[in-house]
PDB file of C-alpha atoms in Angstrom:
ATOM      1  CA  MET A   1      -0.142   0.061   0.172  1.00 42.00           C
ATOM      2  CA  LEU A   2       1.426   3.347  -1.121  1.00 49.00           C
ATOM      3  CA  PHE A   3       1.182   6.177   1.553  1.00 49.00           C
ATOM      4  CA  SER A   4       0.514   9.671   0.304  1.00 50.00           C
ATOM      5  CA  GLN A   5       2.735  12.651   1.646  1.00 50.00           C
ATOM      6  CA  PRO A   6       0.976  14.750   3.962  1.00 50.00           C
ATOM      7  CA  ASP A   7       0.532  18.520   3.132  1.00 51.00           C
ATOM      8  CA  TYR A   8       2.333  20.589   5.688  1.00 50.00           C
ATOM      9  CA  ALA A   9       2.199  23.854   4.245  1.00 54.00           C
ATOM     10  CA  PRO A  10      -0.796  25.269   6.144  1.00 58.00           C
ATOM     11  CA  ASP A  11       0.816  23.970   9.251  1.00 80.00           C
ATOM     12  CA  LEU A  12       4.483  25.125   9.098  1.00 81.00           C
ATOM     13  CA  GLU A  13       3.661  28.536  11.056  1.00 82.00           C
ATOM     14  CA  TRP A  14       2.034  26.391  13.897  1.00 83.00           C
ATOM     15  CA  MET A  15       4.772  24.093  13.850  1.00 84.00           C
ATOM     16  CA  LEU A  16       7.267  26.584  14.220  1.00 81.00           C
ATOM     17  CA  GLN A  17       5.337  28.786  16.737  1.00 80.00           C
ATOM     18  CA  SER A  18       3.978  26.045  18.908  1.00 78.00           C
ATOM     19  CA  GLY A  19       6.991  23.882  19.563  1.00 76.00           C
ATOM     20  CA  GLN A  20       4.740  20.758  20.060  1.00 82.00           C
ATOM     21  CA  VAL A  21       6.079  18.804  17.312  1.00 83.00           C
ATOM     22  CA  SER A  22       9.433  16.870  17.114  1.00 87.00           C
ATOM     23  CA  PRO A  23      12.365  18.492  15.540  1.00 86.00           C
ATOM     24  CA  GLU A  24      12.192  15.470  12.953  1.00 90.00           C
ATOM     25  CA  MET A  25       8.619  16.266  12.014  1.00 90.00           C
ATOM     26  CA  LEU A  26       9.341  19.898  11.653  1.00 89.00           C
ATOM     27  CA  LEU A  27      12.411  19.151   9.297  1.00 90.00           C
ATOM     28  CA  GLU A  28      10.479  16.633   7.287  1.00 91.00           C
ATOM     29  CA  ALA A  29       7.874  19.470   6.733  1.00 91.00           C
ATOM     30  CA  LEU A  30      10.225  22.234   6.031  1.00 93.00           C
ATOM     31  CA  VAL A  31      12.464  20.002   3.629  1.00 93.00           C
ATOM     32  CA  GLN A  32       9.030  18.858   1.690  1.00 92.00           C
ATOM     33  CA  GLU A  33       8.031  22.451   1.136  1.00 92.00           C
ATOM     34  CA  PHE A  34      11.179  24.298   0.687  1.00 94.00           C
ATOM     35  CA  TYR A  35      14.096  21.977  -0.359  1.00 95.00           C
ATOM     36  CA  VAL A  36      13.491  22.467  -4.290  1.00 94.00           C
ATOM     37  CA  PRO A  37      13.314  26.535  -4.229  1.00 94.00           C
ATOM     38  CA  ILE A  38      16.543  26.673  -1.715  1.00 95.00           C
ATOM     39  CA  PHE A  39      18.347  24.215  -3.736  1.00 95.00           C
ATOM     40  CA  ARG A  40      17.752  26.168  -6.972  1.00 93.00           C
ATOM     41  CA  PHE A  41      18.798  29.403  -5.302  1.00 93.00           C
ATOM     42  CA  VAL A  42      21.841  28.165  -3.841  1.00 92.00           C
ATOM     43  CA  ASP A  43      22.845  26.419  -7.213  1.00 91.00           C
ATOM     44  CA  SER A  44      22.169  29.469  -9.059  1.00 87.00           C
ATOM     45  CA  THR A  45      24.028  31.687  -6.825  1.00 85.00           C
ATOM     46  CA  LEU A  46      27.391  29.531  -6.518  1.00 83.00           C
ATOM     47  CA  ASP A  47      27.036  27.684  -9.776  1.00 80.00           C
ATOM     48  CA  ASN A  48      28.361  24.307  -8.323  1.00 83.00           C
ATOM     49  CA  HIS A  49      25.714  21.383  -7.895  1.00 89.00           C
ATOM     50  CA  ARG A  50      27.729  19.487  -5.329  1.00 91.00           C
ATOM     51  CA  LEU A  51      28.194  22.381  -3.022  1.00 91.00           C
ATOM     52  CA  ALA A  52      24.696  23.428  -3.309  1.00 93.00           C
ATOM     53  CA  VAL A  53      23.334  19.991  -2.192  1.00 94.00           C
ATOM     54  CA  LYS A  54      25.744  20.525   0.814  1.00 95.00           C
ATOM     55  CA  ILE A  55      24.744  24.180   1.555  1.00 95.00           C
ATOM     56  CA  THR A  56      21.083  23.336   1.106  1.00 96.00           C
ATOM     57  CA  ASN A  57      21.432  20.523   3.562  1.00 95.00           C
ATOM     58  CA  GLU A  58      23.128  22.775   6.194  1.00 95.00           C
ATOM     59  CA  THR A  59      20.448  25.545   5.422  1.00 96.00           C
ATOM     60  CA  PHE A  60      17.816  22.935   6.944  1.00 96.00           C
ATOM     61  CA  SER A  61      19.993  21.563   9.667  1.00 94.00           C
ATOM     62  CA  THR A  62      20.882  25.252  10.762  1.00 95.00           C
ATOM     63  CA  ALA A  63      17.169  25.946  10.742  1.00 94.00           C
ATOM     64  CA  ILE A  64      16.301  23.148  12.877  1.00 92.00           C
ATOM     65  CA  SER A  65      19.128  24.115  15.415  1.00 93.00           C
ATOM     66  CA  GLU A  66      18.236  27.801  15.356  1.00 91.00           C
ATOM     67  CA  LEU A  67      14.511  27.741  15.767  1.00 88.00           C
ATOM     68  CA  HIS A  68      14.808  30.726  18.195  1.00 87.00           C
ATOM     69  CA  SER A  69      15.639  32.972  15.250  1.00 87.00           C
ATOM     70  CA  TYR A  70      12.210  32.434  13.761  1.00 89.00           C
ATOM     71  CA  ARG A  71      10.068  35.549  13.307  1.00 88.00           C
ATOM     72  CA  PRO A  72       6.497  34.948  12.588  1.00 86.00           C
ATOM     73  CA  GLN A  73       5.988  38.500  10.968  1.00 88.00           C
ATOM     74  CA  ASP A  74       8.644  37.372   8.253  1.00 87.00           C
ATOM     75  CA  GLY A  75       7.256  34.182   7.372  1.00 88.00           C
ATOM     76  CA  VAL A  76       8.997  30.767   6.906  1.00 91.00           C
ATOM     77  CA  ASP A  77      10.223  31.313   3.411  1.00 91.00           C
ATOM     78  CA  ILE A  78      12.256  34.725   4.368  1.00 93.00           C
ATOM     79  CA  TRP A  79      13.511  32.955   7.364  1.00 94.00           C
ATOM     80  CA  LEU A  80      15.005  30.036   5.407  1.00 95.00           C
ATOM     81  CA  PHE A  81      16.262  32.058   2.458  1.00 95.00           C
ATOM     82  CA  ARG A  82      18.071  34.234   4.909  1.00 94.00           C
ATOM     83  CA  ILE A  83      19.764  31.179   6.562  1.00 96.00           C
ATOM     84  CA  ALA A  84      20.720  30.125   2.927  1.00 95.00           C
ATOM     85  CA  ILE A  85      22.026  33.630   2.289  1.00 94.00           C
ATOM     86  CA  GLN A  86      24.309  33.525   5.318  1.00 93.00           C
ATOM     87  CA  ILE A  87      25.786  30.095   4.466  1.00 94.00           C
ATOM     88  CA  CYS A  88      26.318  31.102   0.866  1.00 91.00           C
ATOM     89  CA  ARG A  89      28.241  34.081   1.658  1.00 87.00           C
ATOM     90  CA  ARG A  90      30.490  31.927   4.204  1.00 88.00           C
ATOM     91  CA  TRP A  91      31.137  29.478   1.290  1.00 87.00           C
ATOM     92  CA  ARG A  92      31.531  32.021  -1.254  1.00 80.00           C
ATOM     93  CA  ASN A  93      34.323  33.654   0.727  1.00 76.00           C
ATOM     94  CA  ARG A  94      35.934  30.398   1.065  1.00 79.00           C
ATOM     95  CA  ILE A  95      35.527  29.506  -2.584  1.00 73.00           C
ATOM     96  CA  GLN A  96      36.936  32.943  -3.647  1.00 69.00           C
ATOM     97  CA  THR A  97      40.139  32.489  -1.230  1.00 71.00           C
ATOM     98  CA  ARG A  98      40.589  29.103  -2.543  1.00 68.00           C
ATOM     99  CA  ARG A  99      40.191  29.995  -6.218  1.00 62.00           C
ATOM    100  CA  ALA A 100      42.856  32.929  -5.688  1.00 61.00           C
ATOM    101  CA  ILE A 101      45.235  30.362  -4.234  1.00 63.00           C
ATOM    102  CA  LEU A 102      44.812  28.033  -6.901  1.00 56.00           C
ATOM    103  CA  ALA A 103      45.099  30.711  -9.661  1.00 53.00           C
ATOM    104  CA  THR A 104      48.604  31.302  -8.377  1.00 57.00           C
ATOM    105  CA  LEU A 105      49.515  27.684  -7.751  1.00 54.00           C
ATOM    106  CA  PRO A 106      47.289  25.968 -10.544  1.00 47.00           C
ATOM    107  CA  PHE A 107      48.833  22.588 -10.237  1.00 48.00           C
ATOM    108  CA  LEU A 108      46.879  22.212  -7.037  1.00 47.00           C
ATOM    109  CA  GLY A 109      43.458  22.607  -8.667  1.00 45.00           C
ATOM    110  CA  ARG A 110      41.037  20.080  -9.627  1.00 49.00           C
ATOM    111  CA  PRO A 111      38.346  20.440 -12.049  1.00 48.00           C
ATOM    112  CA  GLU A 112      35.390  19.948  -9.557  1.00 50.00           C
ATOM    113  CA  ASP A 113      36.649  23.118  -7.825  1.00 44.00           C
ATOM    114  CA  PHE A 114      34.840  25.224 -10.465  1.00 47.00           C
ATOM    115  CA  GLY A 115      31.103  25.712 -11.748  1.00 48.00           C
ATOM    116  CA  ASP A 116      30.189  22.576 -13.730  1.00 49.00           C
ATOM    117  CA  SER A 117      27.222  23.699 -15.564  1.00 53.00           C
ATOM    118  CA  VAL A 118      27.921  24.591 -19.230  1.00 56.00           C
ATOM    119  CA  PRO A 119      25.783  26.985 -21.243  1.00 61.00           C
ATOM    120  CA  GLU A 120      23.965  25.622 -24.219  1.00 69.00           C
ATOM    121  CA  SER A 121      24.217  28.478 -26.609  1.00 72.00           C
ATOM    122  CA  ASP A 122      26.190  31.583 -27.207  1.00 72.00           C
ATOM    123  CA  HIS A 123      23.330  33.676 -26.050  1.00 71.00           C
ATOM    124  CA  GLU A 124      23.205  31.907 -22.735  1.00 69.00           C
ATOM    125  CA  SER A 125      26.720  31.950 -22.336  1.00 70.00           C
ATOM    126  CA  ARG A 126      26.711  35.887 -22.668  1.00 70.00           C
ATOM    127  CA  ILE A 127      23.709  36.035 -20.302  1.00 70.00           C
ATOM    128  CA  TRP A 128      25.864  34.002 -17.570  1.00 70.00           C
ATOM    129  CA  LEU A 129      29.021  36.066 -18.109  1.00 71.00           C
ATOM    130  CA  ASN A 130      26.816  39.210 -17.370  1.00 73.00           C
ATOM    131  CA  ILE A 131      25.270  37.569 -14.344  1.00 72.00           C
ATOM    132  CA  ASP A 132      28.853  36.483 -13.316  1.00 71.00           C
ATOM    133  CA  ARG A 133      29.781  40.410 -13.342  1.00 75.00           C
ATOM    134  CA  LEU A 134      27.008  40.969 -10.806  1.00 78.00           C
ATOM    135  CA  ASP A 135      27.865  41.686  -7.128  1.00 81.00           C
ATOM    136  CA  SER A 136      26.617  38.913  -4.750  1.00 79.00           C
ATOM    137  CA  SER A 137      23.811  41.082  -3.756  1.00 83.00           C
ATOM    138  CA  ASN A 138      22.529  41.930  -7.225  1.00 84.00           C
ATOM    139  CA  ARG A 139      23.350  38.316  -8.108  1.00 83.00           C
ATOM    140  CA  GLN A 140      20.907  36.929  -5.504  1.00 86.00           C
ATOM    141  CA  ILE A 141      18.262  39.457  -6.211  1.00 87.00           C
ATOM    142  CA  ALA A 142      18.515  38.445 -10.107  1.00 84.00           C
ATOM    143  CA  ILE A 143      18.057  34.826  -9.026  1.00 82.00           C
ATOM    144  CA  LEU A 144      15.219  35.511  -6.583  1.00 86.00           C
ATOM    145  CA  ARG A 145      13.356  37.709  -9.241  1.00 85.00           C
ATOM    146  CA  TYR A 146      13.982  35.885 -12.373  1.00 78.00           C
ATOM    147  CA  LEU A 147      14.624  32.044 -11.519  1.00 76.00           C
ATOM    148  CA  LEU A 148      12.313  31.794  -8.523  1.00 81.00           C
ATOM    149  CA  GLY A 149       9.664  34.553  -9.637  1.00 85.00           C
ATOM    150  CA  TRP A 150       9.760  36.375  -6.187  1.00 89.00           C
ATOM    151  CA  PRO A 151       8.074  39.955  -6.003  1.00 91.00           C
ATOM    152  CA  ASP A 152       9.970  42.865  -5.159  1.00 92.00           C
ATOM    153  CA  ALA A 153       8.415  43.288  -2.022  1.00 92.00           C
ATOM    154  CA  GLN A 154       9.454  39.780  -0.851  1.00 92.00           C
ATOM    155  CA  ILE A 155      12.946  40.482  -2.008  1.00 92.00           C
ATOM    156  CA  ALA A 156      13.082  43.482  -0.277  1.00 92.00           C
ATOM    157  CA  MET A 157      11.928  41.904   3.103  1.00 92.00           C
ATOM    158  CA  LEU A 158      14.620  39.180   2.649  1.00 91.00           C
ATOM    159  CA  MET A 159      17.437  41.386   1.656  1.00 87.00           C
ATOM    160  CA  ASP A 160      16.425  44.171   4.300  1.00 88.00           C
ATOM    161  CA  GLN A 161      16.184  46.819   1.573  1.00 90.00           C
ATOM    162  CA  SER A 162      13.210  49.077   0.476  1.00 93.00           C
ATOM    163  CA  VAL A 163      11.160  48.078  -2.468  1.00 93.00           C
ATOM    164  CA  GLU A 164      12.188  51.035  -4.498  1.00 94.00           C
ATOM    165  CA  ASN A 165      15.948  49.893  -4.063  1.00 91.00           C
ATOM    166  CA  VAL A 166      15.120  46.337  -5.155  1.00 91.00           C
ATOM    167  CA  ALA A 167      13.143  47.643  -8.168  1.00 91.00           C
ATOM    168  CA  GLU A 168      15.975  49.851  -8.969  1.00 91.00           C
ATOM    169  CA  SER A 169      18.350  46.799  -8.732  1.00 88.00           C
ATOM    170  CA  VAL A 170      16.090  44.746 -10.719  1.00 87.00           C
ATOM    171  CA  GLU A 171      15.953  47.324 -13.693  1.00 88.00           C
ATOM    172  CA  THR A 172      19.875  47.746 -13.293  1.00 85.00           C
ATOM    173  CA  ILE A 173      20.468  43.963 -13.444  1.00 82.00           C
ATOM    174  CA  ARG A 174      18.140  43.555 -16.727  1.00 82.00           C
ATOM    175  CA  LEU A 175      19.913  46.169 -18.253  1.00 82.00           C
ATOM    176  CA  MET A 176      23.249  44.483 -17.573  1.00 78.00           C
ATOM    177  CA  VAL A 177      22.239  40.956 -18.278  1.00 71.00           C
ATOM    178  CA  TYR A 178      20.050  41.858 -21.506  1.00 70.00           C
ATOM    179  CA  PRO A 179      21.849  44.645 -23.163  1.00 65.00           C
ATOM    180  CA  ASP A 180      20.316  44.187 -26.331  1.00 60.00           C
TER     181      ASP A 180
END
């Protein structure tokens, strides 16, 4: 007999606020609802699938260990993406340091140290080169807006910016990424 997966989405707020469910059950609910969007965000931010899996898993384990940091007024998605962004920043610093070292000592490098997605066309290559020119904050805004479809207001809440600043960034990003 096959068991259907329960739908946790409406109960996540209650689960987080009440403290009446086990950490395992809460983790299962969070993973079921948010694993794919968090993974897509992290993978697009760092362009490394293996590292994205590691960071996504770390995001959920950090969330369970830091339940006290959850604020109901922000919502579950903002809370989880903030955790993911903090972890991405730490890893990005490590990656940049490692890449700088490997650039000066190239014989120590391995192919898996670098991004492993390959553009499928010349147009896609130009887009990704333009995205790579963005600073990390604008790159995250671009990913949230264009890959995950978040509205400017939700991005502003996550990034602790005004909606006007996010809208300005989105327009600047659009012009940089799609100059034609």
